[in-house]
Amino acid sequence: MNSKEIDFTQLIQNNQGIVHKVCRIYTDTQEEHEDLFQEIVLQLWKSFDSFKGDSKFSTWMYRVGLNTAITLIRKKSKSIPVTSIDSTNFSHLKSQEYDEVQEERLKLLNSSIKKLNDVERALVLLYLEELPYKEIAETMGITEVNARVKMNRAKEKLKEMMNPSYARK
């Protein structure tokens, strides 16, 4: 292995959680998750030379991962269901003790996120990762103001979907 391959392998090993999070938000099965993981790593490798260090590696990695996932999802037939964030992504929202009400709210949030469009799901993932809006904007390739506006709209959609009266519509 040359030094570029060694550097790349080390960076992927240290940051593979990012790729897994992106995979969880856009896949339903373990097989799909593994396929998407491989495709994202391939795209990261292909574009590794383009990483100049202007942003954090994790920001660049999210950007490539999300763009790869969204591109693949859009290429597939609309009849294939697309998933969103697995409840494990919300672990920082859970208390240490099991709370049935909290668990139900997390399930409702998860199912509501599944109904968002690809871009909104990506925004919500980055937001739940507690990234600052500046980094979310960089990752998504939009302005910080646009990231805030889009996130506020996504939050409003989620609030509406999580409202019990929404189910009756």
Coordinates of C-alpha atoms in Angstrom, one line a residue, residues 82-85 87 90 104-116 121 158 161-162 166:
V82 CA -36.6 4.3 1.4
T83 CA -35.9 4.4 5.1
S84 CA -34.6 7.0 7.4
I85 CA -32.7 7.3 10.6
S87 CA -33.7 4.8 16.3
F90 CA -31.5 9.1 18.6
E104 CA -43.2 5.6 21.4
R105 CA -42.2 9.3 20.6
L106 CA -39.0 8.1 19.1
K107 CA -40.8 5.6 16.9
L108 CA -43.2 8.3 15.8
L109 CA -40.3 10.6 15.1
N110 CA -38.5 7.9 13.1
S111 CA -41.6 7.1 11.0
S112 CA -42.2 10.8 10.5
I113 CA -38.6 11.3 9.3
K114 CA -39.1 8.5 6.8
K115 CA -41.8 10.7 5.1
L116 CA -39.5 13.6 4.6
R121 CA -33.7 13.7 5.9
L158 CA -42.1 16.9 11.6
M161 CA -46.7 14.8 11.2
M162 CA -46.2 14.0 14.9
Y166 CA -52.2 14.5 11.4

